[in-house]
Every structure is written in structure tokens, then in C-alpha cells.
Short mmCIF file of C-alpha atoms in Angstrom, two decimals:
data_model
loop_
_atom_site.label_atom_id
_atom_site.label_comp_id
_atom_site.label_asym_id
_atom_site.label_seq_id
_atom_site.Cartn_x
_atom_site.Cartn_y
_atom_site.Cartn_z
CA UNK E 1 0.00 0.00 0.00
CA UNK E 2 1.19 3.51 -0.60
CA UNK E 3 1.67 6.44 1.69
CA UNK E 4 -0.09 9.72 1.01
CA UNK E 5 0.84 13.13 2.29
CA UNK E 6 -1.51 15.91 3.35
CA UNK E 7 0.24 19.29 3.34
CA UNK E 8 -0.91 22.51 4.91
CA UNK E 9 1.11 24.47 2.35
CA UNK E 10 2.59 23.53 -1.03
CA UNK E 11 4.23 24.86 -4.15
CA UNK E 12 4.05 23.41 -7.68
CA UNK E 13 6.45 23.50 -10.60
CA UNK E 14 4.39 23.85 -13.79
CA UNK E 15 5.68 22.07 -16.91
CA UNK E 16 7.60 24.37 -19.18
CA UNK E 17 5.95 25.35 -22.47
CA UNK E 18 7.54 25.06 -25.88
CA UNK E 19 7.08 28.82 -26.18
CA UNK E 20 9.28 31.37 -24.37
CA UNK E 21 7.76 32.60 -21.08
CA UNK E 22 6.96 36.01 -22.55
CA UNK E 23 5.49 34.68 -25.81
CA UNK E 24 1.93 33.49 -26.47
CA UNK E 25 1.07 30.60 -28.81
CA UNK E 26 -0.33 31.79 -32.16
CA UNK E 27 -4.11 32.23 -32.09
CA UNK E 28 -6.14 30.18 -34.55
CA UNK E 29 -9.81 31.06 -34.93
CA UNK E 30 -12.57 30.06 -37.33
CA UNK E 31 -15.94 31.39 -38.44
CA UNK E 32 -18.63 30.13 -40.80
CA UNK E 33 -21.00 32.03 -43.08
CA UNK E 34 -24.40 30.30 -43.10
CA UNK E 35 -26.95 31.10 -45.83
CA UNK E 36 -30.38 29.49 -45.75
CA UNK E 37 -34.02 30.20 -46.53
CA UNK E 38 -36.89 31.00 -44.18
CA UNK E 39 -39.89 29.34 -45.82
CA UNK E 40 -43.62 29.89 -45.69
CA UNK E 41 -46.72 29.56 -47.87
CA UNK E 42 -50.17 31.08 -48.34
CA UNK E 43 -53.28 29.72 -50.05
CA UNK E 44 -55.48 32.25 -51.85
CA UNK E 45 -59.00 31.24 -52.89
CA UNK E 46 -60.88 33.20 -55.54
CA UNK E 47 -64.62 32.61 -55.33
CA UNK E 48 -66.80 33.98 -58.15
CA UNK E 49 -64.12 33.82 -60.83
CA UNK E 50 -66.56 34.50 -63.68
CA UNK E 51 -67.61 37.79 -62.08
CA UNK E 52 -64.01 39.00 -62.08
CA UNK E 53 -63.72 38.63 -65.85
CA UNK E 54 -63.98 41.85 -67.81
CA UNK E 55 -62.59 44.05 -65.03
CA UNK E 56 -59.89 45.14 -67.46
CA UNK E 57 -56.32 44.39 -68.44
CA UNK E 58 -53.94 45.31 -65.63
CA UNK E 59 -56.68 45.08 -63.00
CA UNK E 60 -56.24 42.51 -60.26
CA UNK E 61 -57.69 40.82 -57.22
CA UNK E 62 -55.26 40.55 -54.32
CA UNK E 63 -54.88 38.22 -51.38
CA UNK E 64 -54.56 39.35 -47.82
CA UNK E 65 -50.98 40.09 -46.79
CA UNK E 66 -48.98 37.31 -45.16
CA UNK E 67 -45.55 37.28 -43.54
CA UNK E 68 -42.53 35.15 -44.39
CA UNK E 69 -38.95 35.83 -43.31
CA UNK E 70 -39.81 39.12 -41.65
CA UNK E 71 -41.43 40.62 -44.78
CA UNK E 72 -45.03 41.01 -45.89
CA UNK E 73 -46.20 39.52 -49.19
CA UNK E 74 -49.36 39.46 -51.30
CA UNK E 75 -50.61 37.46 -54.29
CA UNK E 76 -51.97 39.34 -57.32
CA UNK E 77 -54.26 37.60 -59.83
CA UNK E 78 -55.13 39.36 -63.10
CA UNK E 79 -58.28 37.75 -64.64
CA UNK E 80 -57.85 39.70 -67.92
CA UNK E 81 -54.07 39.56 -67.88
CA UNK E 82 -51.44 42.16 -67.09
CA UNK E 83 -50.17 42.88 -70.60
CA UNK E 84 -52.05 44.88 -73.25
CA UNK E 85 -50.29 43.02 -76.02
CA UNK E 86 -51.91 39.71 -74.99
CA UNK E 87 -55.43 41.13 -75.25
CA UNK E 88 -56.89 39.28 -72.24
CA UNK E 89 -55.96 35.90 -73.71
CA UNK E 90 -54.03 34.88 -70.58
CA UNK E 91 -54.51 35.19 -66.86
CA UNK E 92 -51.51 36.63 -65.01
CA UNK E 93 -50.26 35.68 -61.56
CA UNK E 94 -47.64 37.44 -59.41
CA UNK E 95 -46.26 37.54 -55.89
CA UNK E 96 -45.31 41.01 -54.60
CA UNK E 97 -43.25 42.41 -51.75
CA UNK E 98 -45.82 44.29 -49.67
CA UNK E 99 -43.60 45.78 -46.97
CA UNK E 100 -40.62 48.10 -46.92
CA UNK E 101 -37.41 46.43 -47.96
CA UNK E 102 -34.53 46.77 -50.39
CA UNK E 103 -32.76 44.01 -52.28
CA UNK E 104 -34.81 41.26 -50.66
CA UNK E 105 -33.56 37.94 -52.04
CA UNK E 106 -36.05 35.10 -52.21
CA UNK E 107 -37.23 31.97 -54.02
CA UNK E 108 -40.84 31.60 -55.13
CA UNK E 109 -43.36 29.03 -56.26
CA UNK E 110 -46.82 29.74 -57.69
CA UNK E 111 -49.25 26.84 -58.00
CA UNK E 112 -52.79 26.67 -59.37
CA UNK E 113 -54.35 23.81 -57.43
CA UNK E 114 -56.10 20.91 -59.14
CA UNK E 115 -59.55 20.56 -57.57
CA UNK E 116 -60.39 17.17 -59.08
CA UNK E 117 -58.42 15.21 -56.49
CA UNK E 118 -55.77 14.12 -59.02
CA UNK E 119 -53.15 16.41 -57.46
CA UNK E 120 -52.04 17.54 -60.92
CA UNK E 121 -51.33 21.12 -59.95
CA UNK E 122 -50.01 23.67 -62.40
CA UNK E 123 -46.75 24.79 -60.83
CA UNK E 124 -44.26 27.50 -61.76
CA UNK E 125 -41.35 27.25 -59.34
CA UNK E 126 -38.20 29.24 -58.76
CA UNK E 127 -37.03 26.75 -56.13
CA UNK E 128 -36.03 24.11 -58.66
CA UNK E 129 -33.57 26.35 -60.47
CA UNK E 130 -32.05 28.18 -57.52
CA UNK E 131 -28.59 26.69 -58.12
CA UNK E 132 -28.72 27.66 -61.78
CA UNK E 133 -29.94 31.25 -61.60
CA UNK E 134 -29.77 32.10 -57.90
CA UNK E 135 -32.50 33.71 -55.82
CA UNK E 136 -34.61 36.51 -57.27
CA UNK E 137 -33.97 40.01 -55.92
CA UNK E 138 -36.85 42.38 -55.21
CA UNK E 139 -35.49 45.91 -55.19
CA UNK E 140 -38.21 47.71 -53.27
CA UNK E 141 -41.79 47.57 -51.98
CA UNK E 142 -44.16 46.63 -54.80
CA UNK E 143 -41.56 44.59 -56.71
CA UNK E 144 -43.10 41.44 -58.22
CA UNK E 145 -42.19 38.00 -59.44
CA UNK E 146 -44.52 35.92 -61.58
CA UNK E 147 -45.91 35.30 -65.06
CA UNK E 148 -47.87 37.49 -67.43
CA UNK E 149 -48.86 34.36 -69.34
CA UNK E 150 -49.50 32.07 -66.41
CA UNK E 151 -52.38 30.19 -68.09
CA UNK E 152 -54.38 30.62 -71.26
CA UNK E 153 -57.79 31.75 -70.11
CA UNK E 154 -59.90 29.50 -72.36
CA UNK E 155 -57.90 26.45 -71.22
CA UNK E 156 -58.25 27.47 -67.58
CA UNK E 157 -62.03 27.69 -67.83
CA UNK E 158 -62.24 24.15 -69.24
CA UNK E 159 -59.83 22.61 -66.71
CA UNK E 160 -60.08 20.93 -63.33
CA UNK E 161 -58.44 23.97 -61.75
CA UNK E 162 -61.79 25.79 -61.87
CA UNK E 163 -64.53 24.20 -59.78
CA UNK E 164 -67.83 25.75 -58.73
CA UNK E 165 -66.55 29.06 -60.14
CA UNK E 166 -63.68 28.95 -57.66
CA UNK E 167 -59.87 28.95 -58.06
CA UNK E 168 -57.29 28.03 -55.42
CA UNK E 169 -53.76 29.39 -55.63
CA UNK E 170 -50.86 28.49 -53.35
CA UNK E 171 -47.75 30.62 -53.13
CA UNK E 172 -44.55 29.48 -51.42
CA UNK E 173 -41.81 31.93 -50.47
CA UNK E 174 -38.26 31.25 -49.28
CA UNK E 175 -36.53 34.38 -48.01
CA UNK E 176 -32.72 34.13 -48.12
CA UNK E 177 -31.03 34.93 -44.81
CA UNK E 178 -27.30 34.97 -44.02
CA UNK E 179 -25.37 35.17 -40.77
CA UNK E 180 -21.87 34.44 -39.52
CA UNK E 181 -21.16 31.96 -36.75
CA UNK E 182 -18.05 32.09 -34.61
CA UNK E 183 -16.42 29.18 -32.80
CA UNK E 184 -18.66 27.33 -30.39
CA UNK E 185 -17.45 26.92 -26.81
CA UNK E 186 -18.81 24.02 -24.83
CA UNK E 187 -18.57 24.07 -21.03
CA UNK E 188 -18.83 20.98 -18.85
CA UNK E 189 -19.96 21.83 -15.33
CA UNK E 190 -17.61 20.41 -12.69
CA UNK E 191 -18.98 20.02 -9.17
CA UNK E 192 -16.94 21.70 -6.42
CA UNK E 193 -14.50 19.56 -4.50
CA UNK E 194 -15.89 17.99 -1.34
CA UNK E 195 -12.51 16.91 0.08
CA UNK E 196 -12.97 19.27 3.03
CA UNK E 197 -16.19 17.51 3.95
CA UNK E 198 -14.38 14.18 3.96
CA UNK E 199 -11.63 15.64 6.12
CA UNK E 200 -14.23 16.99 8.52
CA UNK E 201 -15.71 13.52 9.00
CA UNK E 202 -12.37 12.01 10.09
CA UNK E 203 -11.67 12.16 13.84
CA UNK E 204 -8.03 11.23 13.13
CA UNK E 205 -7.55 14.23 10.81
CA UNK E 206 -9.31 16.42 13.34
CA UNK E 207 -6.88 15.31 16.05
CA UNK E 208 -3.82 15.61 13.79
CA UNK E 209 -4.69 19.07 12.48
CA UNK E 210 -6.35 20.70 15.46
CA UNK E 211 -6.20 18.36 18.47
CA UNK E 212 -3.59 16.94 20.84
CA UNK E 213 -1.85 15.03 18.01
CA UNK E 214 -1.02 18.29 16.19
CA UNK E 215 2.71 18.91 15.65
CA UNK E 216 3.28 22.64 15.11
CA UNK E 217 6.69 21.98 13.53
CA UNK E 218 5.32 19.89 10.67
CA UNK E 219 3.69 21.16 7.48
CA UNK E 220 2.94 17.66 6.16
CA UNK E 221 1.25 14.67 7.72
CA UNK E 222 1.70 11.10 6.49
CA UNK E 223 -1.54 9.31 5.68
CA UNK E 224 -1.06 5.56 5.80
CA UNK E 225 -2.73 3.18 3.30
CA UNK E 226 -3.74 5.89 0.81
CA UNK E 227 -2.37 6.45 -2.68
CA UNK E 228 -1.23 9.98 -3.53
CA UNK E 229 -3.39 10.25 -6.72
CA UNK E 230 -6.48 10.20 -4.50
CA UNK E 231 -5.81 13.87 -3.82
#
């Protein structure tokens, strides 16, 4: 068995570093730029489609505003189209930035929902080509993304997208957000040492440190049958 030593005072020689005492090791730090999208969607139902026809080219019906990525958006549907040159032959569909903002980068998807149960929606998506062309940038409030010739009107009126004079449109938005992350520091909580409590429970230590067994000329006391690493 080993012999341990309990000292009332001590000094320690720390291992020497490979760097001179006055020098600090070179600092190495890292950071990461993270770019991702904040996604959301809104479904816009147009009831009484036939009554909206004839309102005029460039005239629209708009959804309520909805929020994605900290910005407000709205869907604009043009029953007679948005372009004079098409002569009301197509319906137009757009998504617009409805709140203040400059150079808002986002991905979009506009879908005319199939109401027959076949799930054959008519989809125009910017998400699928984001790696090819990158996100779309809306410069200011009122900027739009969409299609002047979204659907030929005669084809729309004969399709399963129109049911009971009602259309359903779903718009998905992915707002591009970027931030920089620094190094992560993980801390492991270490409980405080309870060695003093163990000392306090020992009548032998009590006598050796404070009682009649105390030797005022000694700074260290030999502890029999205890290995030094215990301390």
C-alpha cells in the first residue's frame, strides 16, 4: 500500500511550455457564413371567378398580406391579364413584396391547385432552379415576381383547376437569410471539491490538524494506506 501526504502548504512547478515565457502561442480562430431560406406559404381562394372577368387588363384581385422571413407579401391575380399586347388571352399571376425592404432575395413558387383530387397542380417554381440562376432580388416595396402568361384563359375555364366558379392558388416563399457563426465553446460543469467535507468527517484528521496530536513543527502529515493520486 502507498503512503499519502496531506500538506498545509505547497508549491508546484508547472511544466515548461515550448514557447518562451513572454510569448503566447499563435491564435487560430474560425468562423462560418451560413446562408439558408426562411420558408412559408399562403393559399389564396378566388370565389366567383366568372364575375371578375372583364374588369380590365392590368386590373387585379389581391390576397390578404402574409408574412414570411420578416417581410409582408401578397398574391396578385389578373383575370384579364397584365399585358395589353396579350389582349386578355391569358390570366396573369404574381407575388409582390408588400412591406418596406430593399434588395430582398427570395425563391418563389406559384401553384394553381387541381380541384379534381388528381393532385395535378399547375406549378411554376423558382425553387427548382435556384442553383442555376440564384434567388430573385426584389429591389423595393411593390416589386413582383410571376408570369404574365401564367395560363391561357380558355384552357383554364375548361380545366379541373376551376370548380364551382372557384380557383385556389398556393404561393410558397423562401426568403434568403445569411449570418456568420463564430467558434462554439462548450462548457462541462464540474462540481466543487468535497474533500474538506471528507476531512471533517475524520476524527483522526481532526486530532492531527487541530487536536492533541497536532505537531506545530510539521507542514505535512503522512496518511497511511492511501495512494497519492487520491488527492
